[in-house]
XYZ file of C-alpha atoms in Angstrom:
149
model
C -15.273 14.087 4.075
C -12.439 11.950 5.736
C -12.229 12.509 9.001
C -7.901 12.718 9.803
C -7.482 14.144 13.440
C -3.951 13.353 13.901
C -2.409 15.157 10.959
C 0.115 17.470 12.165
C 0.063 21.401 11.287
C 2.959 21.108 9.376
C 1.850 18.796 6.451
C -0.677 19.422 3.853
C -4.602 18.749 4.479
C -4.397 16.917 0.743
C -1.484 14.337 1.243
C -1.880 10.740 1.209
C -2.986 9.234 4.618
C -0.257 7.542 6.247
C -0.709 4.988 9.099
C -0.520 7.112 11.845
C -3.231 9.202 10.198
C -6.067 6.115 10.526
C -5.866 5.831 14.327
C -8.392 7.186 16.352
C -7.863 9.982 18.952
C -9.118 8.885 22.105
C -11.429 11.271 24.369
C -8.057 12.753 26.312
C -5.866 13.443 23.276
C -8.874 15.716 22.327
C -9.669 17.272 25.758
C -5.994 18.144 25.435
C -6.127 19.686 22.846
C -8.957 21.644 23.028
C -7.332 23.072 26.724
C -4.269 23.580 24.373
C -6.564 26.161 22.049
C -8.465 27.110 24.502
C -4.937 28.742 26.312
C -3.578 29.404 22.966
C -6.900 31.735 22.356
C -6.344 33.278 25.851
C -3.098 34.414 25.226
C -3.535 35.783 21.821
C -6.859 37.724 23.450
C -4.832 39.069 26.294
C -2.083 40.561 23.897
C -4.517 41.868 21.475
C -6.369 43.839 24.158
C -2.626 45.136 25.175
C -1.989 45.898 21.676
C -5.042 48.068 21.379
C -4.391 49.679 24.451
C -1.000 50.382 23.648
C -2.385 51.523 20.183
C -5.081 53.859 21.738
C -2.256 55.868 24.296
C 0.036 56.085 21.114
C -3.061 57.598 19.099
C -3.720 59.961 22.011
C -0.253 60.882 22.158
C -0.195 61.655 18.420
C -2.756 63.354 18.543
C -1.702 65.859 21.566
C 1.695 66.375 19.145
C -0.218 67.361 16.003
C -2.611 69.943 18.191
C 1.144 71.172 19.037
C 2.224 71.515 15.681
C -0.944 73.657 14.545
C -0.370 76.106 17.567
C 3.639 76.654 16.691
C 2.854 76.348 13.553
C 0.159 79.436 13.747
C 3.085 81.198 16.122
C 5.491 81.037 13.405
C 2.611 82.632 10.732
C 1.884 85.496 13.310
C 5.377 85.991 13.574
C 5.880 86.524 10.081
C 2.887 88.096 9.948
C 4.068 91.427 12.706
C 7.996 91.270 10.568
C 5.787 92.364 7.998
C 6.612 88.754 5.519
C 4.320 87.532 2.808
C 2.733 84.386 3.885
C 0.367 83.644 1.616
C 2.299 81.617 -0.976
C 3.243 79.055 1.884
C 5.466 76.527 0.536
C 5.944 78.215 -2.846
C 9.352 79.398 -4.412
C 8.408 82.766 -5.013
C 9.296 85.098 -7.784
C 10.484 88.282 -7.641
C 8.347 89.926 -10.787
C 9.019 93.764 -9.707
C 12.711 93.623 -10.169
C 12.847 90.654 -13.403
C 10.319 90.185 -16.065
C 8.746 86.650 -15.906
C 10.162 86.444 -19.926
C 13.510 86.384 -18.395
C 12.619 83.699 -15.732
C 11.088 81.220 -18.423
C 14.465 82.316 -20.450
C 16.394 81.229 -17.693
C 14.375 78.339 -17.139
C 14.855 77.145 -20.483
C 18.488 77.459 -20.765
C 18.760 75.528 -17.495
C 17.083 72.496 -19.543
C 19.359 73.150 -22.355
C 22.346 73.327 -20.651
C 21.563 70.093 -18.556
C 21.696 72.155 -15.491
C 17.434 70.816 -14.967
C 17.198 67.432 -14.866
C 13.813 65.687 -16.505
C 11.673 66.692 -19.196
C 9.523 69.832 -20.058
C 7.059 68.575 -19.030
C 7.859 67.792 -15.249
C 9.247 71.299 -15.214
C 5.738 72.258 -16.314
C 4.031 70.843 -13.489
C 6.814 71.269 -10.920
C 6.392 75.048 -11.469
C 2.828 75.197 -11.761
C 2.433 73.495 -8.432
C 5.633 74.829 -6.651
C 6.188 78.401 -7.739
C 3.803 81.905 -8.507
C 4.387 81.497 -12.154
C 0.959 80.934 -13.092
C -1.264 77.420 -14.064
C 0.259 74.928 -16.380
C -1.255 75.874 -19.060
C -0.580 79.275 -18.453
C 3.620 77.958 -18.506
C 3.136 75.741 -21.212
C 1.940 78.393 -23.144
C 4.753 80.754 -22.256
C 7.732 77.854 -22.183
C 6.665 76.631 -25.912
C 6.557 80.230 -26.630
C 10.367 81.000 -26.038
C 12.252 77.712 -26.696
């Protein structure tokens, strides 16, 4: 392989030689240079150790507000828990079946898609209220959406 020791960073490994390319570096050129890394690798050390320092107090940190989430978090539940509120459906829109009949909410339902009123298709209602709501499975709303429209 041809040796070219003064090519500068900025110019590609595979272009032509040029003059300055062919002389030799004498013994202090490369001493220098090597002291030039050698600082260069210093420096990048000393701010990666920083860096991870400053990366382990903001993990501790994080980690300190998260335990303080949980706890509120479980105040709030045992809160709603002694005001007598259902919290088992979470982040669920829940439906009221004792006082409407859950034909009337799919009827509803579908003439909110008619109307344009629900954006998107069927079938992201589908999922949306499988995952987001206590009307059943998806299958279970297919079943029962396909039924009335």
């Amino acid at each position: 392989m041809d040796m070219r020791p003064n090519i500068p960073a900025s110019q590609s490994p595979s272009a032509p030689p040029t003059e300055r390319d062919d002389q030799r570096m004498c013994l202090t050129d490369i001493d220098e240079r090597f002291r030039n890394m050698e600082n260069q690798f210093y420096l990048f050390s000393t701010a990666l150790k920083a860096q991870g320092k400053t990366i382990d107090e903001l993990s501790k940190q994080i980690n300190f507000l998260l335990q303080q989430n949980e706890e509120k978090d479980q105040e709030i539940a045992n809160l709603h828990s002694q005001c007598g509120e259902d919290t088992t459906n979470g982040d669920k829109l829940v439906f009221d079946f004792t006082h409407h009949k859950k034909k009337d909410i799919y009827a509803w339902l579908i003439d909110g898609l008619r109307l344009g009123i629900i954006k998107g298709s069927m079938s992201d209602l589908i999922r949306w209220l499988a995952h987001f709501t206590n009307l059943g499975s998806e299958a279970s709303i297919r079943s029962q959406l396909y039924g009335y429209k």
